[in-house]
Structure formats: structure tokens, C-alpha cells
């Protein structure tokens, strides 16, 4: 790969390799090489600017979870080394809550949760990132509800006026990457499926998903079949029925020894005005950042359908927005 360390054979090897170096090999200092000094890292909980903050956050996480492992499940990517590349990296993480930290007093709990990170890289450095961690899964395993954890974070951060503000269009920062992905057929097909679902065409589920579909959703939830898929997407959309759905980035890939697959980064921007996955409507203005991965295939000669799906958004960041704006914080 032109412009990248020759020890990496390709872009997935680079993404998985530097992740292991930084987190599991404890080579945190390599962030100074692999991350640009002015990198922008967006998570639903906040917007972080600058490598120094990234390094500090990494050390704090490892202090709280010293045995954390990051198991790379997939890297769905687009671009070229010469023009820059965007990876959508799906990780299954395991860790023990072994010290006090942002998740409260030490519990000794063994955790399992997913992360999806979209990273823009050129010249052996990442300079733009969108990161979604399954906070709902983490806090539930530690004994919280996402709503209660959001309330606790507001208190811990100094109250409604002083607390860290979640990611919204108003708090976002423009970064160097302005690409939209690629025009591969599988990315286009998945984008169309999600657009239909978000447009209340739930008939897209039996039409486009395999009857035995397996899906992994926020909160560490694993489901199978059309009914469970419908309940998940309906619960989200019903909470924000008039929110604007937007696809920000889409990638499709055909790779040897892999199923055709796609990665979509999307958002919902609107008001909590419906009964759904986030309880009774409060009228709060909410921004939901989501990333979804999909694999397609067929068991025979029939038309390929969506057989496996992964979607992440941060339930605690959504609840924080609701709590801050709806009078639920006292």
C-alpha cells in the first residue's frame, strides 16, 4: 500500500494491526504515529478533537479495563491508498471492569460488547473517525439502565449546564474526509433497504431479509427472524416518527472467501414524539448516529437476501439528550 508501513499487507491488515498494537500490545504511544495530531473523533457521546485527548481517553479506558481485547470481526472499506481510504471496522470486545472509572465503582464484571468505527486513513495515519460503542450493552451488564446511566453521567459531569454535550449537528466538527463511499451494488441495495424501512415500508423486511436472518443490535441483543427484525426497527422509528433519516456513507464489497457485504453510516434527526423503544414521547430534539453492517447470500439458486445484520447506536447518548431537554433531570 503506497504511503503505508510495508509491514501491513492491505488495508484490513492495517486497521486490525494498529488496533491490536495500541490496545492489546499496550503501545499507546504509537497513536502519535497512527493518528493525526488534529484528528476529529466523533462518538454519539461527544466530539473529541486532537490526538492528546485520544491518548488520554485510551489510557483511562485501559486503566478501568486492563484486560480488554478487541477482536476484529470485519473491515468493510472503500478507496485507494493513493487517494485515501475509509474503513468500517466491526469489533467484538471483551473486558473486565477491574477499577473505578467512568462506569462507576469497580464491579469485577466480565463484559462483552461490540464497537463499529469508521476511520479515514491516508499516508499511514487516521485523521477522521466516527466511533459507536454499544454503551447500552456495557451499562446493562454493570447493572444500570441506559436512562439511569445517562442521568448519572449528567450529575457526575457537573449538571445540565456543565456536562459533556452529545453529538448533534450543532456540536459536530467538519473533518478532512468528505467522501460518500463507493457505488458497489451491495452498498446500494442495503441503502435502499434501510431507506424503505425508515420510510415506514416494513414490507421490505420479508421481501429483502432471509427468513432465518441473524441480527445483532444495541444492548447486546441477538435476534433471529423477520418478526424480531421488524420489532427492532419499528421500535426505533416509532420513537422518532418524523425525524429525518439520512445516509452519510455507504460501502459495498465483493471479496474472496467472504459473503457480499455492506456498511452504512446513517442518522436520524428530529423529535422524540412517539411511543417506541425510548418510552413515552417527551418532545426532546434528538440526534441518532448509527452504523449498520450486512451480509447477503443464498442457500441455493434463489435471489440473495440479507442473511446477517449488525446495527449500533448509543442508547445512553440518546437518553442523555432526552433527559437534558425534557425535564427528566432534577
Coordinates of C-alpha atoms in Angstrom, one line a residue:
X1 CA 0.0 0.0 0.0
X2 CA 1.6 3.2 -1.2
X3 CA 2.3 5.6 1.7
X4 CA 1.7 3.0 4.4
X5 CA 4.1 0.9 6.5
X6 CA 5.1 -2.1 4.4
X7 CA 4.6 -4.4 7.3
X8 CA 0.8 -4.2 6.6
X9 CA -0.3 -6.3 3.6
X10 CA -3.5 -4.5 2.9
X11 CA -6.0 -2.0 4.5
X12 CA -7.8 -4.5 6.7
X13 CA -4.4 -5.7 8.0
X14 CA -3.5 -2.1 8.8
X15 CA -6.8 -1.4 10.7
X16 CA -6.7 -4.7 12.7
X17 CA -3.0 -4.5 13.2
X18 CA -2.8 -1.0 14.6
X19 CA -5.8 -1.7 16.8
X20 CA -4.0 -4.6 18.4
X21 CA -0.8 -2.6 18.8
X22 CA -2.5 0.3 20.5
X23 CA -4.9 -1.6 22.8
X24 CA -3.6 -5.1 23.5
X25 CA 0.1 -4.7 23.0
X26 CA 0.0 -1.5 25.1
X27 CA 1.8 0.5 22.5
X28 CA -0.4 3.5 23.2
X29 CA 2.4 5.9 22.1
X30 CA 2.0 4.6 18.6
X31 CA -1.1 6.8 18.5
X32 CA 1.3 9.6 17.8
X33 CA 2.3 7.9 14.6
X34 CA -1.0 6.3 13.5
X35 CA -3.4 9.2 14.4
X36 CA -3.1 12.8 13.1
X37 CA -2.4 15.5 15.7
X38 CA -5.7 17.2 15.0
X39 CA -7.8 14.1 14.4
X40 CA -11.6 14.5 15.0
X41 CA -13.2 11.6 16.8
X42 CA -17.0 11.7 16.9
X43 CA -18.9 9.4 19.1
X44 CA -22.6 9.8 20.0
X45 CA -21.5 10.9 23.5
X46 CA -19.1 13.7 22.4
X47 CA -16.8 15.2 19.8
X48 CA -13.1 14.9 20.6
X49 CA -10.5 17.0 18.7
X50 CA -6.8 16.2 19.0
X51 CA -4.6 13.2 19.5
X52 CA -3.7 14.2 23.0
X53 CA -7.3 13.7 24.1
X54 CA -7.5 10.4 22.3
X55 CA -4.4 9.2 24.1
X56 CA -5.7 10.3 27.5
X57 CA -9.1 8.5 26.8
X58 CA -7.3 5.3 25.7
X59 CA -5.2 5.2 28.9
X60 CA -8.3 5.9 31.1
X61 CA -10.2 3.0 29.4
X62 CA -7.3 0.6 29.8
X63 CA -6.9 1.6 33.5
X64 CA -10.6 0.7 34.0
X65 CA -10.5 -2.4 31.8
X66 CA -6.8 -3.6 31.8
X67 CA -7.5 -7.0 30.1
X68 CA -9.6 -5.5 27.2
X69 CA -9.4 -7.5 24.0
X70 CA -10.6 -6.1 20.6
X71 CA -11.5 -9.0 18.2
X72 CA -11.8 -7.7 14.7
X73 CA -14.9 -9.3 13.1
X74 CA -14.8 -7.4 9.8
X75 CA -13.3 -4.4 7.9
X76 CA -15.6 -3.1 5.2
X77 CA -13.7 -0.5 3.2
X78 CA -13.5 1.8 0.2
X79 CA -11.0 4.0 -1.6
X80 CA -7.3 3.5 -2.5
X81 CA -4.0 4.1 -0.7
X82 CA -3.2 6.9 -3.1
X83 CA -6.5 8.8 -2.7
X84 CA -7.3 7.8 0.9
X85 CA -9.4 5.0 2.4
X86 CA -12.4 4.7 4.7
X87 CA -12.8 1.6 6.9
X88 CA -15.9 0.5 8.8
X89 CA -14.3 -1.8 11.4
X90 CA -16.6 -4.0 13.5
X91 CA -15.1 -5.3 16.7
X92 CA -16.2 -7.7 19.4
X93 CA -14.7 -6.5 22.7
X94 CA -14.2 -8.4 26.0
X95 CA -13.1 -6.8 29.2
X96 CA -13.2 -7.0 33.0
X97 CA -14.4 -4.0 34.9
X98 CA -11.3 -4.0 37.2
X99 CA -11.0 -0.5 38.5
X100 CA -13.1 2.6 39.3
X101 CA -13.7 4.9 36.3
X102 CA -16.4 6.4 34.1
X103 CA -18.6 3.3 34.7
X104 CA -18.5 3.8 38.4
X105 CA -17.1 1.8 41.2
X106 CA -15.3 -1.4 40.3
X107 CA -17.6 -4.4 40.0
X108 CA -15.3 -7.1 38.6
X109 CA -17.9 -7.8 35.9
X110 CA -16.8 -9.5 32.7
X111 CA -18.1 -7.6 29.7
X112 CA -18.8 -8.5 26.1
X113 CA -19.9 -5.8 23.6
X114 CA -19.4 -4.5 20.1
X115 CA -18.0 -1.4 18.5
X116 CA -18.1 -0.1 15.0
X117 CA -15.5 2.5 14.0
X118 CA -15.4 4.3 10.6
X119 CA -11.9 5.6 10.1
X120 CA -10.4 7.7 7.3
X121 CA -6.7 7.0 6.6
X122 CA -4.1 8.3 4.2
X123 CA -0.3 8.3 4.5
X124 CA -0.3 5.7 7.3
X125 CA -2.4 8.0 9.5
X126 CA -6.0 8.2 10.6
X127 CA -7.3 11.7 10.6
X128 CA -11.1 11.4 10.8
X129 CA -13.2 9.0 12.8
X130 CA -16.8 8.1 13.7
X131 CA -17.0 5.7 16.6
X132 CA -20.0 3.9 18.1
X133 CA -19.6 1.7 21.2
X134 CA -22.5 -0.4 22.4
X135 CA -22.9 1.6 25.6
X136 CA -26.3 0.0 26.2
X137 CA -24.7 -3.4 26.4
X138 CA -22.0 -2.2 28.7
X139 CA -24.2 -0.4 31.2
X140 CA -26.8 -3.2 31.4
X141 CA -24.1 -5.7 32.2
X142 CA -22.9 -3.4 35.0
X143 CA -26.4 -3.1 36.5
X144 CA -27.6 0.2 35.0
X145 CA -30.4 1.0 32.6
X146 CA -29.3 3.3 29.7
X147 CA -31.6 6.0 31.0
X148 CA -30.3 5.8 34.6
X149 CA -26.7 5.8 33.4
X150 CA -27.4 8.9 31.3
X151 CA -28.8 10.7 34.3
X152 CA -25.8 9.6 36.4
X153 CA -23.4 11.0 33.8
X154 CA -25.1 14.4 33.8
X155 CA -24.7 14.5 37.6
X156 CA -21.1 13.4 37.5
X157 CA -20.2 15.9 34.8
X158 CA -21.5 18.8 36.8
X159 CA -25.1 19.1 35.9
X160 CA -27.2 20.0 32.8
X161 CA -25.3 23.2 32.1
X162 CA -21.7 21.9 32.5
X163 CA -22.0 18.3 31.3
X164 CA -20.4 17.0 28.1
X165 CA -22.8 17.6 25.2
X166 CA -23.7 14.6 22.9
X167 CA -23.0 14.7 19.2
X168 CA -25.5 16.7 17.2
X169 CA -25.2 18.7 14.0
X170 CA -24.6 21.7 16.2
X171 CA -21.6 20.1 18.1
X172 CA -20.2 18.2 15.1
X173 CA -16.9 19.3 13.5
X174 CA -16.1 19.1 9.8
X175 CA -13.1 16.9 9.1
X176 CA -10.9 16.2 6.2
X177 CA -13.0 13.3 4.8
X178 CA -15.9 14.3 2.6
X179 CA -16.3 11.0 0.6
X180 CA -19.5 9.1 0.4
X181 CA -18.1 5.6 -0.1
X182 CA -18.4 3.6 -3.3
X183 CA -21.1 2.6 -5.8
X184 CA -20.9 -1.2 -5.3
X185 CA -24.3 -2.9 -5.8
X186 CA -24.4 -4.4 -2.3
X187 CA -24.0 -1.0 -0.6
X188 CA -26.7 0.5 -2.9
X189 CA -29.0 -2.4 -2.1
X190 CA -28.6 -2.2 1.7
X191 CA -29.1 1.6 1.5
X192 CA -32.3 1.1 -0.4
X193 CA -33.5 -1.5 2.3
X194 CA -32.8 0.9 5.2
X195 CA -34.4 3.8 3.3
X196 CA -37.5 1.7 2.8
X197 CA -37.7 0.7 6.5
X198 CA -37.1 4.2 7.7
X199 CA -39.8 5.3 5.3
X200 CA -42.3 3.0 7.1
X201 CA -42.2 0.4 4.4
X202 CA -41.8 -2.5 6.8
X203 CA -42.7 -4.9 4.0
X204 CA -39.1 -4.5 3.0
X205 CA -38.2 -6.9 5.8
X206 CA -39.8 -10.1 4.5
X207 CA -39.0 -9.1 1.0
X208 CA -35.3 -8.5 1.5
X209 CA -34.2 -10.3 4.6
X210 CA -33.7 -14.1 4.8
X211 CA -36.4 -15.8 6.9
X212 CA -33.7 -17.1 9.2
X213 CA -31.8 -13.8 9.4
X214 CA -29.5 -13.3 12.3
X215 CA -29.0 -9.8 13.7
X216 CA -27.0 -8.1 16.5
X217 CA -28.5 -4.9 17.9
X218 CA -27.8 -2.3 20.6
X219 CA -27.9 -3.6 24.1
X220 CA -26.1 -6.8 23.1
X221 CA -29.3 -8.1 21.7
X222 CA -29.1 -11.1 19.3
X223 CA -32.3 -12.0 17.4
X224 CA -33.4 -14.2 14.5
X225 CA -36.2 -14.0 12.0
X226 CA -38.5 -11.4 10.4
X227 CA -40.6 -10.6 13.5
X228 CA -37.6 -9.7 15.7
X229 CA -36.1 -7.5 12.9
X230 CA -39.5 -5.7 12.5
X231 CA -39.7 -5.1 16.3
X232 CA -36.3 -3.6 16.4
X233 CA -36.6 -1.2 13.5
X234 CA -40.2 -0.3 14.4
X235 CA -39.3 0.4 18.0
X236 CA -36.6 2.9 16.9
X237 CA -38.6 4.6 14.1
X238 CA -41.8 4.8 16.2
X239 CA -39.9 6.8 18.9
X240 CA -38.9 9.4 16.3
X241 CA -41.6 9.1 13.6
X242 CA -40.9 12.4 11.8
X243 CA -37.2 12.5 12.2
X244 CA -35.1 13.0 9.1
X245 CA -33.3 9.8 8.0
X246 CA -30.1 10.4 6.2
X247 CA -27.4 8.1 4.8
X248 CA -24.0 9.7 5.1
X249 CA -21.8 6.9 3.8
X250 CA -22.2 3.6 2.1
X251 CA -19.8 0.9 1.1
X252 CA -20.4 -2.4 -0.7
X253 CA -17.8 -5.1 -1.2
X254 CA -17.2 -8.4 -3.0
X255 CA -14.2 -10.0 -1.5
X256 CA -12.7 -13.6 -2.0
X257 CA -13.9 -16.1 0.6
X258 CA -16.4 -13.6 2.0
X259 CA -20.1 -13.1 1.6
X260 CA -21.2 -9.9 -0.3
X261 CA -21.5 -7.2 2.4
X262 CA -22.2 -3.6 3.0
X263 CA -21.6 -0.9 5.6
X264 CA -23.9 2.1 6.0
X265 CA -23.4 5.1 8.3
X266 CA -26.7 6.9 8.9
X267 CA -28.5 9.3 11.2
X268 CA -32.0 10.3 12.4
X269 CA -32.5 13.9 13.3
X270 CA -35.8 15.0 14.8
X271 CA -38.0 14.9 17.9
X272 CA -39.0 12.3 20.4
X273 CA -42.6 12.4 19.7
X274 CA -43.8 8.8 19.5
X275 CA -44.1 5.7 21.7
X276 CA -41.4 3.3 20.9
X277 CA -38.1 2.0 22.2
X278 CA -37.5 5.2 24.2
X279 CA -40.7 5.3 26.2
X280 CA -43.4 7.9 26.2
X281 CA -42.8 10.9 24.0
X282 CA -41.1 13.9 25.6
X283 CA -40.7 16.2 22.6
X284 CA -37.0 16.3 23.1
X285 CA -34.9 17.0 20.0
X286 CA -32.6 14.0 19.4
X287 CA -29.8 13.1 17.0
X288 CA -29.1 9.4 16.5
X289 CA -25.9 8.3 14.8
X290 CA -26.0 4.7 13.6
X291 CA -23.8 2.4 11.7
X292 CA -25.1 -0.8 10.1
X293 CA -23.3 -3.8 8.5
X294 CA -25.0 -6.5 6.4
X295 CA -24.1 -9.8 4.7
X296 CA -26.0 -11.1 1.8
X297 CA -26.3 -14.7 0.4
X298 CA -28.4 -17.5 -0.7
X299 CA -28.7 -21.2 0.4
X300 CA -29.3 -22.2 -3.2
X301 CA -30.1 -20.7 -6.6
X302 CA -32.7 -18.2 -5.3
X303 CA -32.2 -14.5 -5.2
X304 CA -29.6 -13.5 -2.5
X305 CA -31.2 -11.9 0.6
X306 CA -29.9 -10.2 3.7
X307 CA -28.8 -13.0 6.0
X308 CA -26.8 -11.3 8.8
X309 CA -27.1 -7.7 10.1
X310 CA -25.3 -5.7 12.8
X311 CA -26.5 -2.2 13.8
X312 CA -25.2 0.0 16.6
X313 CA -26.2 3.3 18.1
X314 CA -25.6 4.6 21.6
X315 CA -28.8 4.3 23.7
X316 CA -27.2 6.2 26.6
X317 CA -26.4 9.2 24.3
X318 CA -30.0 9.2 23.1
X319 CA -31.3 9.1 26.7
X320 CA -28.9 11.9 27.7
X321 CA -30.4 14.2 25.1
X322 CA -33.9 13.2 26.2
X323 CA -33.1 13.7 29.9
X324 CA -31.4 17.1 29.3
X325 CA -34.3 18.5 27.3
X326 CA -37.4 17.0 28.8
X327 CA -37.3 18.0 32.4
X328 CA -36.4 14.4 33.5
X329 CA -33.1 15.7 35.0
X330 CA -33.6 17.0 38.6

